[in-house]
mmCIF file of C-alpha atoms and ligand atoms in Angstrom:
data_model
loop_
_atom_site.group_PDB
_atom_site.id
_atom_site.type_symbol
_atom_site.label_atom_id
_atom_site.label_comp_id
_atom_site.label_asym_id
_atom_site.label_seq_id
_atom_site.Cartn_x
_atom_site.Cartn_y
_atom_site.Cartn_z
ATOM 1 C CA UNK J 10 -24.220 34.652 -9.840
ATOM 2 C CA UNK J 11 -23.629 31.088 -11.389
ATOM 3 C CA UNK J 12 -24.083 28.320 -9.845
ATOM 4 C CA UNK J 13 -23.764 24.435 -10.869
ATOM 5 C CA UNK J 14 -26.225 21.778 -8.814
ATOM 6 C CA UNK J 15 -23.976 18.639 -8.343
ATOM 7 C CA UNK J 16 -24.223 15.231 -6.931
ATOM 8 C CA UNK J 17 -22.157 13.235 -4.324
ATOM 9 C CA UNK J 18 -19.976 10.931 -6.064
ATOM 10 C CA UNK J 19 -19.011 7.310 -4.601
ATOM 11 C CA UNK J 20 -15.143 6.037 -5.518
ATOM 12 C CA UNK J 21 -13.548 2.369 -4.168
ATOM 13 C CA UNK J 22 -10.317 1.925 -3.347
ATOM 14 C CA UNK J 23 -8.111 -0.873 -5.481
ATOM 15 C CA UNK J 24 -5.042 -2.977 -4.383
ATOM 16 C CA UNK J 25 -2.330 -3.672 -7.310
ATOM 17 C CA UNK J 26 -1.798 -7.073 -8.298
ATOM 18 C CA UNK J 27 0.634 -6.761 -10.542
ATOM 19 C CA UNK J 28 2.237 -2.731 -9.032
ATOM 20 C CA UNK J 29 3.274 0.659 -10.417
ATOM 21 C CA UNK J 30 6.278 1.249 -9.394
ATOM 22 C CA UNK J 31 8.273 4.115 -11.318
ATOM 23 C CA UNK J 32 7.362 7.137 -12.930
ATOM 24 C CA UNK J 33 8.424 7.888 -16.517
ATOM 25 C CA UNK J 34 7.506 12.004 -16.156
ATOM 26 C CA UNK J 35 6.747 12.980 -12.523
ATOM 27 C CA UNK J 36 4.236 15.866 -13.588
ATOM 28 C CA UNK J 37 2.029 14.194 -16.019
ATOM 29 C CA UNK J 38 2.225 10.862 -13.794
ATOM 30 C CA UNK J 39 3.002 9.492 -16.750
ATOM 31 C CA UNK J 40 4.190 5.373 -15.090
ATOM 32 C CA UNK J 41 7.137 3.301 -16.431
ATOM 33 C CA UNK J 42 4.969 0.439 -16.170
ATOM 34 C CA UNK J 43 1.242 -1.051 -16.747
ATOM 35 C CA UNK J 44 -0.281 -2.062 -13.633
ATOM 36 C CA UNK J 45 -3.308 -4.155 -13.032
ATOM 37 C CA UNK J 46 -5.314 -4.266 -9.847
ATOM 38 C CA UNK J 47 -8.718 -5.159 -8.303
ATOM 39 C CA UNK J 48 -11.378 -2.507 -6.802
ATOM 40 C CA UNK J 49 -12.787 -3.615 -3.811
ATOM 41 C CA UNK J 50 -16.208 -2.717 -2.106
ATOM 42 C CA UNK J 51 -15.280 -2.730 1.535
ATOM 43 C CA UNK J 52 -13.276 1.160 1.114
ATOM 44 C CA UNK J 53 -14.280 3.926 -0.785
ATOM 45 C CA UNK J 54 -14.801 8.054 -0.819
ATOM 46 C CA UNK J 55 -17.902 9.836 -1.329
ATOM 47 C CA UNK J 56 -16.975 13.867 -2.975
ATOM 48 C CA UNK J 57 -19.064 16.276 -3.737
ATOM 49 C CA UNK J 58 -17.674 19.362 -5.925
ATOM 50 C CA UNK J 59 -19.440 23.122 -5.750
ATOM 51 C CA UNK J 60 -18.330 25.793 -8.031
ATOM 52 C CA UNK J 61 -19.898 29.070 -7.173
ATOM 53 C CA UNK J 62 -19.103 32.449 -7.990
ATOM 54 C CA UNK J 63 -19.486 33.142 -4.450
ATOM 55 C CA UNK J 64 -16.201 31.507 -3.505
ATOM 56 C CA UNK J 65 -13.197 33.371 -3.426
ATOM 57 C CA UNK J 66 -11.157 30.528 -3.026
ATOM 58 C CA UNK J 67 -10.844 26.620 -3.467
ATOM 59 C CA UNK J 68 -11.250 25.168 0.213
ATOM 60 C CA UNK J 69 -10.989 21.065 0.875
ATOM 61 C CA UNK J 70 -12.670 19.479 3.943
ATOM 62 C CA UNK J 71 -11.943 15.891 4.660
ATOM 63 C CA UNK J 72 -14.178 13.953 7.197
ATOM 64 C CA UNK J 73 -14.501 17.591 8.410
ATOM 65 C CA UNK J 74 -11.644 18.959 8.950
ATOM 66 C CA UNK J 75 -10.338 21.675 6.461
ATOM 67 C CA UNK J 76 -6.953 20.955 4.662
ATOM 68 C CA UNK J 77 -4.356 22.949 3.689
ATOM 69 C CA UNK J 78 -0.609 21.928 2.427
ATOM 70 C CA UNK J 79 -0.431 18.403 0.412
ATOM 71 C CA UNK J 80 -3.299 17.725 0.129
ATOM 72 C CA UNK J 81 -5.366 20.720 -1.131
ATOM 73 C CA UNK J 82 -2.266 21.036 -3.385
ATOM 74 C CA UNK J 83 -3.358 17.526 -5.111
ATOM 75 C CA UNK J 84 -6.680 18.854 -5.223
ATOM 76 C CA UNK J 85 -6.212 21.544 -6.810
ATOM 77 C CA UNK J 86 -4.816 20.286 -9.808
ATOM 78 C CA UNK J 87 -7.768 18.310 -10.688
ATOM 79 C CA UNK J 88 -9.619 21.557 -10.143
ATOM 80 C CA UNK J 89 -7.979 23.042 -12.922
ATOM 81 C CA UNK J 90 -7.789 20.853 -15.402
ATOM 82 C CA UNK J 91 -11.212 20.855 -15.556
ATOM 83 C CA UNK J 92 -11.852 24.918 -15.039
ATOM 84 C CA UNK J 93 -9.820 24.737 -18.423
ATOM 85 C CA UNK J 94 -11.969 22.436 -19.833
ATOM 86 C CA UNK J 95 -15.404 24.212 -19.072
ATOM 87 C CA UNK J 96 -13.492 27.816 -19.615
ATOM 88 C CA UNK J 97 -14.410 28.970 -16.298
ATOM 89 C CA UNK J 98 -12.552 30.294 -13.553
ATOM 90 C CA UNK J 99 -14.685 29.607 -10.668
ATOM 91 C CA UNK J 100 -13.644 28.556 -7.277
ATOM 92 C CA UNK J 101 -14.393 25.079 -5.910
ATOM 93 C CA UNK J 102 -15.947 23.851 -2.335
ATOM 94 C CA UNK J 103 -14.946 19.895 -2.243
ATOM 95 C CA UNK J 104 -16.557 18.251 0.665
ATOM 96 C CA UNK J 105 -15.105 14.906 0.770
ATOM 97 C CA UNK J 106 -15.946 11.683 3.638
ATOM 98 C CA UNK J 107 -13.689 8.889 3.449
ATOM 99 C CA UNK J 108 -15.275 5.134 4.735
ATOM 100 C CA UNK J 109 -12.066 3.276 5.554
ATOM 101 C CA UNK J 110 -12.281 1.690 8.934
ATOM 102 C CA UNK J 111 -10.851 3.485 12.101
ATOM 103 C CA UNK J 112 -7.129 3.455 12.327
ATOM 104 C CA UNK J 113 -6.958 0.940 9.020
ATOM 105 C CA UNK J 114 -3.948 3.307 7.793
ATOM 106 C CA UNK J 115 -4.732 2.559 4.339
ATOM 107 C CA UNK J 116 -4.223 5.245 1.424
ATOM 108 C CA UNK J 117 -6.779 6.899 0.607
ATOM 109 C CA UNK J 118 -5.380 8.662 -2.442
ATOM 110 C CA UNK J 119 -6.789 5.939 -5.093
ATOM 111 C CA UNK J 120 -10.422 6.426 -3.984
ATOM 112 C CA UNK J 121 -9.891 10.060 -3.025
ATOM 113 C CA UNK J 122 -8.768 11.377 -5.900
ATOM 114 C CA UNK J 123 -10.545 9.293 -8.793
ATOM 115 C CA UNK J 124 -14.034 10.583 -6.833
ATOM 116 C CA UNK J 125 -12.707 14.054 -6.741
ATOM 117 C CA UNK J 126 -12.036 13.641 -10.598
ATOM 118 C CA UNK J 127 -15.728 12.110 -11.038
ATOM 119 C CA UNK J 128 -17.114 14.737 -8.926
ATOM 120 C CA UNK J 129 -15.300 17.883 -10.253
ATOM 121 C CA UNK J 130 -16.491 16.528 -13.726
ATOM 122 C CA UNK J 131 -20.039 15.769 -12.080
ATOM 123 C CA UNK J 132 -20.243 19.314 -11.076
ATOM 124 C CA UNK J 133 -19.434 21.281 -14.663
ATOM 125 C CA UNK J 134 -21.069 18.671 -16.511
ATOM 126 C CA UNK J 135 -18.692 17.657 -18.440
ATOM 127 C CA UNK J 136 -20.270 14.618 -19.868
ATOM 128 C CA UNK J 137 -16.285 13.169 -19.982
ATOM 129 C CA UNK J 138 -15.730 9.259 -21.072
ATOM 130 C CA UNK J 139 -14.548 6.977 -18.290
ATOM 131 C CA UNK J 140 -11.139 6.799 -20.237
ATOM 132 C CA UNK J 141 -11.523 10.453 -20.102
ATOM 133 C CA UNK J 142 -12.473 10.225 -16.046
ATOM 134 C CA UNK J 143 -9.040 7.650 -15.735
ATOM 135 C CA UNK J 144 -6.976 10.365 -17.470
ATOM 136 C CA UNK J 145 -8.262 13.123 -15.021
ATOM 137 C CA UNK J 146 -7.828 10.892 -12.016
ATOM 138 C CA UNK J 147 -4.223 10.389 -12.833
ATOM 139 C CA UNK J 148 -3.340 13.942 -12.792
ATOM 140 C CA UNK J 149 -4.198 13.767 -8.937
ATOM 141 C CA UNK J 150 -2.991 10.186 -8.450
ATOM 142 C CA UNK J 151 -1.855 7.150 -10.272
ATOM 143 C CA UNK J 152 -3.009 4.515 -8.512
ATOM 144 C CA UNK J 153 -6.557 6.516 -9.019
ATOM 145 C CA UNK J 154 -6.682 5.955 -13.066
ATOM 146 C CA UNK J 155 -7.296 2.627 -11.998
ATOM 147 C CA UNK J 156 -10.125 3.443 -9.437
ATOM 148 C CA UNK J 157 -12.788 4.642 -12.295
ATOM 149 C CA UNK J 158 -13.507 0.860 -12.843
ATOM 150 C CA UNK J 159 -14.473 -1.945 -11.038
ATOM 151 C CA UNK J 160 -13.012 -5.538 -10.745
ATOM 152 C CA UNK J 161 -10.024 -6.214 -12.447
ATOM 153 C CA UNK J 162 -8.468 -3.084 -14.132
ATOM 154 C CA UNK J 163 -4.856 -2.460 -16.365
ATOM 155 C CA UNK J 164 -3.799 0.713 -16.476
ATOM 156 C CA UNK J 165 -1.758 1.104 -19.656
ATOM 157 C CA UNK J 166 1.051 3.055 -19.360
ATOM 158 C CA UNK J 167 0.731 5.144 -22.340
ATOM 159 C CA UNK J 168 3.533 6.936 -23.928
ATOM 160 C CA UNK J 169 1.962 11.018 -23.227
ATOM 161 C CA UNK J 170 -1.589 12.495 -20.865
ATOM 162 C CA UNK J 171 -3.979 11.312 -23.663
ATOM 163 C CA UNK J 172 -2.774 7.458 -23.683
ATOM 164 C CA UNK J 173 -2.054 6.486 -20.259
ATOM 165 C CA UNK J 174 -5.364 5.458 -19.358
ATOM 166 C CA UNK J 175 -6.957 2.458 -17.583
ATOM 167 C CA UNK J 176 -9.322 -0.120 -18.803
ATOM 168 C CA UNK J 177 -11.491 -2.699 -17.248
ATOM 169 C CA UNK J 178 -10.373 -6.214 -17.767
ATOM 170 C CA UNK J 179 -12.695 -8.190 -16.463
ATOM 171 C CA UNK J 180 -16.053 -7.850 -13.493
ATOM 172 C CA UNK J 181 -14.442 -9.569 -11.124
ATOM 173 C CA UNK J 182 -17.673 -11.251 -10.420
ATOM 174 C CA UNK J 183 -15.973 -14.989 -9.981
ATOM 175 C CA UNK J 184 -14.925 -15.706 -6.129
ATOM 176 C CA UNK J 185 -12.118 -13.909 -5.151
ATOM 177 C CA UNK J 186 -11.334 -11.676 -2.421
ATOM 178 C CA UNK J 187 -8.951 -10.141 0.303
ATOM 179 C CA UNK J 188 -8.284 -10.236 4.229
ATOM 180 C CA UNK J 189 -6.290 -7.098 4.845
ATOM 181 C CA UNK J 190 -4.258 -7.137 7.777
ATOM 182 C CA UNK J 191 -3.555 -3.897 9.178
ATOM 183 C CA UNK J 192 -0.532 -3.770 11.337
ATOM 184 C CA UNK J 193 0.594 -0.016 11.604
ATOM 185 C CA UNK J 194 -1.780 2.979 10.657
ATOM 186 C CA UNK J 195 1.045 5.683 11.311
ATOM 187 C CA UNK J 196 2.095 7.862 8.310
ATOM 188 C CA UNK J 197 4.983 6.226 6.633
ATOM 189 C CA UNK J 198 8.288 7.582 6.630
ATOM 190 C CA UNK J 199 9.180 7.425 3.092
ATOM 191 C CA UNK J 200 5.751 8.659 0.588
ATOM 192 C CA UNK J 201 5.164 6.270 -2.185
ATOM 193 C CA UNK J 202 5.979 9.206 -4.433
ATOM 194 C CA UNK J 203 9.290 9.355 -3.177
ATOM 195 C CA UNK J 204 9.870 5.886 -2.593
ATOM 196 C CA UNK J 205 9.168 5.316 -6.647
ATOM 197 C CA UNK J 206 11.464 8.002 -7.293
ATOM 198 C CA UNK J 207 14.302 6.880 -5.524
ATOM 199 C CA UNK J 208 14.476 3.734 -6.662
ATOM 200 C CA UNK J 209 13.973 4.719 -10.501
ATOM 201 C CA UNK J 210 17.033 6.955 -9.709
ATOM 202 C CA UNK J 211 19.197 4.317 -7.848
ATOM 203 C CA UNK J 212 17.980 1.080 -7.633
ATOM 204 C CA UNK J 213 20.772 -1.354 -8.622
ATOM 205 C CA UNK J 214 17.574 -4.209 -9.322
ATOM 206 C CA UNK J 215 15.106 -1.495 -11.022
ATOM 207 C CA UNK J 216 16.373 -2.070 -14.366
ATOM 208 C CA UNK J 217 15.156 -6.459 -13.370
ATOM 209 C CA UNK J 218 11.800 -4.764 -12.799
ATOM 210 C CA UNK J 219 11.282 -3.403 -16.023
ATOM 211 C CA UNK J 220 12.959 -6.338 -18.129
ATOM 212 C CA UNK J 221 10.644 -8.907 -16.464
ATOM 213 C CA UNK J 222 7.576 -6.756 -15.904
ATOM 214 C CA UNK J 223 5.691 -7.709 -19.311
ATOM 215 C CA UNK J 224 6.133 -11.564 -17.861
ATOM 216 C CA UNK J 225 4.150 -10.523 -14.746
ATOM 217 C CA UNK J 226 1.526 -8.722 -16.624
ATOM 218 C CA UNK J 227 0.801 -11.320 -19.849
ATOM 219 C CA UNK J 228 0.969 -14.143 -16.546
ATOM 220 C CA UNK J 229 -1.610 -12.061 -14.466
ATOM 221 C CA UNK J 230 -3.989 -11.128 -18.322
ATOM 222 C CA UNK J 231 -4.296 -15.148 -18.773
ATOM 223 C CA UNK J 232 -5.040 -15.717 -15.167
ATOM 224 C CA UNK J 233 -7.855 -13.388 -14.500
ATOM 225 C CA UNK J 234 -9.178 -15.048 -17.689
ATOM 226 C CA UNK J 235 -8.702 -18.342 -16.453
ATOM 227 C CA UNK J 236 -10.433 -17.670 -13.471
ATOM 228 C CA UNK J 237 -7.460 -19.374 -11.940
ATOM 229 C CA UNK J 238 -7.209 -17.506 -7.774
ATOM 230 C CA UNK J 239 -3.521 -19.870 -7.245
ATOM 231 C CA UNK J 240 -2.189 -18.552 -10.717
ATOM 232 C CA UNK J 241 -3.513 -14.713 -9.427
ATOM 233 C CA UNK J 242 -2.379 -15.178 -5.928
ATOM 234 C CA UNK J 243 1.129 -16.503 -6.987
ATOM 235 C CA UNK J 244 1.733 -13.977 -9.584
ATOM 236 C CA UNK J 245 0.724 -11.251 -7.806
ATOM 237 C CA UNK J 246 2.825 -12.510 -4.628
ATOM 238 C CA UNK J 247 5.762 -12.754 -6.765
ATOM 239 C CA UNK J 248 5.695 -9.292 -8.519
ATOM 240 C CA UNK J 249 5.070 -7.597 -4.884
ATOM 241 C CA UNK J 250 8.280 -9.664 -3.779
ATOM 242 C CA UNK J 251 10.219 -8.248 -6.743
ATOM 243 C CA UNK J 252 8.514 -4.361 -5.932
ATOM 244 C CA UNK J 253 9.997 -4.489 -2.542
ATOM 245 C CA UNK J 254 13.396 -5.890 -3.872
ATOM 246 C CA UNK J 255 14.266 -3.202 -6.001
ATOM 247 C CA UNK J 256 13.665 -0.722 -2.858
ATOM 248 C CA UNK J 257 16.314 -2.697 -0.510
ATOM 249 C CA UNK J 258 18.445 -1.999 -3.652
ATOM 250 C CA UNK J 259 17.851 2.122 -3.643
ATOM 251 C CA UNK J 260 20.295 4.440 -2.603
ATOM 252 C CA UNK J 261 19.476 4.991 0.589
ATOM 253 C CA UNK J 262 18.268 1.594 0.905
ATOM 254 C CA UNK J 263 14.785 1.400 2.269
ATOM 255 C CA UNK J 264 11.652 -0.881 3.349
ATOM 256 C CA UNK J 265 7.893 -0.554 4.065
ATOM 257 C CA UNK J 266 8.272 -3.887 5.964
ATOM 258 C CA UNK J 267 8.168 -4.190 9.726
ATOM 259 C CA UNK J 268 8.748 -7.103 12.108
ATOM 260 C CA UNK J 269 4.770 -7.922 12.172
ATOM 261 C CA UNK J 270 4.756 -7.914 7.987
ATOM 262 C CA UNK J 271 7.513 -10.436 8.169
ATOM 263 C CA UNK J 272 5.600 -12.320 10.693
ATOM 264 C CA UNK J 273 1.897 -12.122 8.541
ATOM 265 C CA UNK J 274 4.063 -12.952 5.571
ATOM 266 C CA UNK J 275 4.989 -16.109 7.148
ATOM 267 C CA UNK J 276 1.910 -16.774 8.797
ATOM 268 C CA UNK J 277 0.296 -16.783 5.122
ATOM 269 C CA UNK J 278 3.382 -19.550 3.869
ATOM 270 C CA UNK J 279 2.289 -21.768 6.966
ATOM 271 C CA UNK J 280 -1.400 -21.103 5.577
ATOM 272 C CA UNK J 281 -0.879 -22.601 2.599
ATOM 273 C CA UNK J 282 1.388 -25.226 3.847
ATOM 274 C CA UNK J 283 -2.049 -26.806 5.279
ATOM 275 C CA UNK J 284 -3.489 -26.540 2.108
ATOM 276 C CA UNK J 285 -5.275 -22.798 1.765
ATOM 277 C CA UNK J 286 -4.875 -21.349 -1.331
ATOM 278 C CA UNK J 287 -3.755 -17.984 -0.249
ATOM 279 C CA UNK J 288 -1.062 -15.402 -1.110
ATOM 280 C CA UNK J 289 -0.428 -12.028 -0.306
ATOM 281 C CA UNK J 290 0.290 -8.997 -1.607
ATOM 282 C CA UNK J 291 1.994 -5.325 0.112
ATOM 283 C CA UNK J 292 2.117 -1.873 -0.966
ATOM 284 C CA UNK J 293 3.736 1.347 0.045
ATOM 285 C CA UNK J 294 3.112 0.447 4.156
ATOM 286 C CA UNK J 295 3.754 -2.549 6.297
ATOM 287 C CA UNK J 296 0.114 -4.129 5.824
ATOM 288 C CA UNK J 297 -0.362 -7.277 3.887
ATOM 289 C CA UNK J 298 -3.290 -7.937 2.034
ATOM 290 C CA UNK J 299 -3.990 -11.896 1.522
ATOM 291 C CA UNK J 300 -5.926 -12.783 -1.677
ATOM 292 C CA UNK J 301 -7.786 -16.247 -1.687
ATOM 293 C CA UNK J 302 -11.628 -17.446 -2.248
ATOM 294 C CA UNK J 303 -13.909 -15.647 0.009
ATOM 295 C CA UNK J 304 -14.725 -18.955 1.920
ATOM 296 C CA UNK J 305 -10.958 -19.492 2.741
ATOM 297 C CA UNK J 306 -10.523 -16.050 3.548
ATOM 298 C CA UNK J 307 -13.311 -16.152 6.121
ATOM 299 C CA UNK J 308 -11.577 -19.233 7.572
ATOM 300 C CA UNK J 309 -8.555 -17.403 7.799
ATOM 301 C CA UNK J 310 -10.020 -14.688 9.640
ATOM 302 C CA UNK J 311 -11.259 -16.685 12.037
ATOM 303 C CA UNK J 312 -8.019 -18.286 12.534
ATOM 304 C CA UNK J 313 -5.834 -15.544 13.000
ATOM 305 C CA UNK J 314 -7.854 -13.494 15.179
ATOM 306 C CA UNK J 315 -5.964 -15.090 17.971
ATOM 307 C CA UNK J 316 -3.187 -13.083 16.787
ATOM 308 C CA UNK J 317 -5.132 -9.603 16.005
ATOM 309 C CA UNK J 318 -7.724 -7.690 17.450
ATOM 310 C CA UNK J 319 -10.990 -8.182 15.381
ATOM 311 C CA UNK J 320 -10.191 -4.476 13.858
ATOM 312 C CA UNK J 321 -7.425 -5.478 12.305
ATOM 313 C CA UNK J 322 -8.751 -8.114 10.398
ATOM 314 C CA UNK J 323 -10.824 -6.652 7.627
ATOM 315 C CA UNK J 324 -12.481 -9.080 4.437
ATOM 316 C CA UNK J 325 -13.258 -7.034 1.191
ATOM 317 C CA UNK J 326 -15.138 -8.122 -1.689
ATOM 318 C CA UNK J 327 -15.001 -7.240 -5.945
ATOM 319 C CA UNK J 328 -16.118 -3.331 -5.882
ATOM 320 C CA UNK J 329 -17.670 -1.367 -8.789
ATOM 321 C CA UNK J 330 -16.062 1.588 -10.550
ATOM 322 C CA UNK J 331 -17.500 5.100 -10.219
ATOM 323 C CA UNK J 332 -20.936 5.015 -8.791
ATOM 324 C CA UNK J 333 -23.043 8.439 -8.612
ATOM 325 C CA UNK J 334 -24.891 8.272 -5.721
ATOM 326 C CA UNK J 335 -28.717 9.182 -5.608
ATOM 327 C CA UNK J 336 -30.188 12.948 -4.260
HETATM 328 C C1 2P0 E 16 0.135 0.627 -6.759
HETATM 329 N N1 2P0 E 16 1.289 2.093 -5.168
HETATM 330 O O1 2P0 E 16 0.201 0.146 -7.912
HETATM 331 C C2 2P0 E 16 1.442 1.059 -6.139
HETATM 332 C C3 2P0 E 16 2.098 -0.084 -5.418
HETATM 333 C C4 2P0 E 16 1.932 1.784 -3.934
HETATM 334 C C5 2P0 E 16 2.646 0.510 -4.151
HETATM 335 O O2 2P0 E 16 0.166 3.420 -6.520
HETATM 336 O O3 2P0 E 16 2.710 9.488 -6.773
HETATM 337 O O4 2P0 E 16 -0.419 7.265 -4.393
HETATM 338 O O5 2P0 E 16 0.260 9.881 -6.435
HETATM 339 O O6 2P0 E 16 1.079 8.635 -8.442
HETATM 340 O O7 2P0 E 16 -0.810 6.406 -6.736
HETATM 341 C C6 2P0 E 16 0.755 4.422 -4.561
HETATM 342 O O8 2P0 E 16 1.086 5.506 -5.322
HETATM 343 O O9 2P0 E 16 1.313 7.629 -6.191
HETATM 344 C C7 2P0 E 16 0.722 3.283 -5.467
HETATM 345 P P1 2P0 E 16 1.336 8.982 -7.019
HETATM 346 P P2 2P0 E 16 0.131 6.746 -5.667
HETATM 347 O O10 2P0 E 16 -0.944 0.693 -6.130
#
């Protein structure tokens, strides 16, 4: 009988600031872009990983309820890339608890799958470097590379599995922050995997994207190091402007907006029309994250929670990267 003793591992969700949009090869999730982002504290994963030769086959429970389909699928592949690591070909238990607030209809996949990758690893021992840990988090999903590390984080793109890796920037541990807004936590109608796809394969404006994305990310490198929250608010409101652009451009057109994103996006222009200095930022989904100092943001809250119920309106802080967490 073999058996491995492993420990829960803790993984935090990140927002893009400056987004990956576009894959350059769909199987190694190999991006047509660097992306940079910040991990937050207020959402994260917690995995554990059991390989035992008692298991006959891989089984995934999430918040208790066993999957099948997509997402064991995902799952699996982590599984074995690193059965071909250790040269085994034991079967995996993966208990997995999500901590994202009721209904907030936020992915999941960043935190999910870069603890999965920590945890899998966790449980053969493989001793891997956190570039090693980004790599293996990739396989499952992009956006998770970035998840290994906390504050700011660029994931490069690479040019093949080894290179595409992400890399802290900078700890984050200056005042900035984000309100999230959640306005619809129903399962969207077009995946962020095939959203990218589509518009790398029709998207009239995708080819603007790339020219101009090394502008967004060189802009967004000086202001994290300026500490400047306007020059990172504006920047990254800018290149999630230009994200959604080259979508109304696909072939069949298509948006993650809805009425109430339009209306939050304004809310945030009238915002700073009174002098906050806020911006905001969207992703695959019609929520809208605002990024500002975490004094402002609070002030914010306050204000517009005669618009939203007090669940809706959830503050989040710099997170740390990969935590394990103690017996
Ligand atoms: C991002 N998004 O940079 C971008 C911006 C959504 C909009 O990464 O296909 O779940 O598993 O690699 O990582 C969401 O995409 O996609 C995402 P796959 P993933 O955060």
């Amino acid at each position: 009988m073999t058996t491995y003793t492993s420990s829960w591992i803790r993984a935090y969700t990140n927002i893009a600031l400056i987004k990956y949009w576009g894959k350059a090869d769909e199987a190694l999730k190999l991006p047509k872009n660097n992306s940079i982002s910040l991990t937050l504290d207020g959402f994260y994963t917690d995995t554990l990983v059991q390989f035992d030769s008692r298991f006959t086959a891989d089984t995934l429970t999430i918040d208790g309820q066993e999957q099948r389909g997509a997402a064991l699928k995902k799952a699996k592949i982590i599984l074995d890339l690193v059965r071909e690591i250790a040269d085994i070909d034991l079967k995996a238990k993966i208990t997995s608890l999500n901590y994202v607030p009721t209904a907030a209809g936020l992915a999941s996949s960043a935190s999910g799958l870069a603890a999965l990758a920590g945890a899998a690893s966790n449980a053969l021992e493989l001793k891997l470097s956190d570039a090693e840990l980004s790599r293996l988090a990739r396989r499952g999903s992009g956006s998770a590379s970035r998840s290994i590390f906390g504050g700011f984080v660029e994931w490069e793109k690479g040019d093949s599995d080894v290179t595409s890796v992400a890399k802290q920037l900078d700890s984050a541990s200056w005042d900035i922050g984000m309100l999230f807004i959640i306005l619809d936590s129903r399962q969207k109608a077009v995946s962020s995997s095939e959203g990218m796809s589509r518009t790398v394969a029709t998207s009239v404006f995708y080819p603007a994207w790339l020219e101009t994305i090394e502008w967004d990310l060189a802009d967004m490198r000086q202001a994290i190091t300026d500490q400047n929250i306007q020059q990172v608010g504006e920047i990254a409101e800018r290149n999630a402007l230009k994200m959604h652009g080259t979508n109304l451009g696909a072939n069949p057109p298509f948006t993650y907006w809805s009425a109430d994103s339009l209306r939050a996006m304004e809310q945030v222009r009238q915002l700073r029309q009174e002098g906050y200095t806020v911006y905001f930022t969207m992703d695959a989904g019609p929520n809208v994250k605002l990024i500002g100092t975490s004094q402002e943001l609070k002030e914010i809250k306050e204000r517009l929670s005669k618009y939203y119920d007090p669940a809706q309106l959830i503050l989040a802080q710099p997170g740390p990267g990969l935590t394990v967490l103690p017996e």
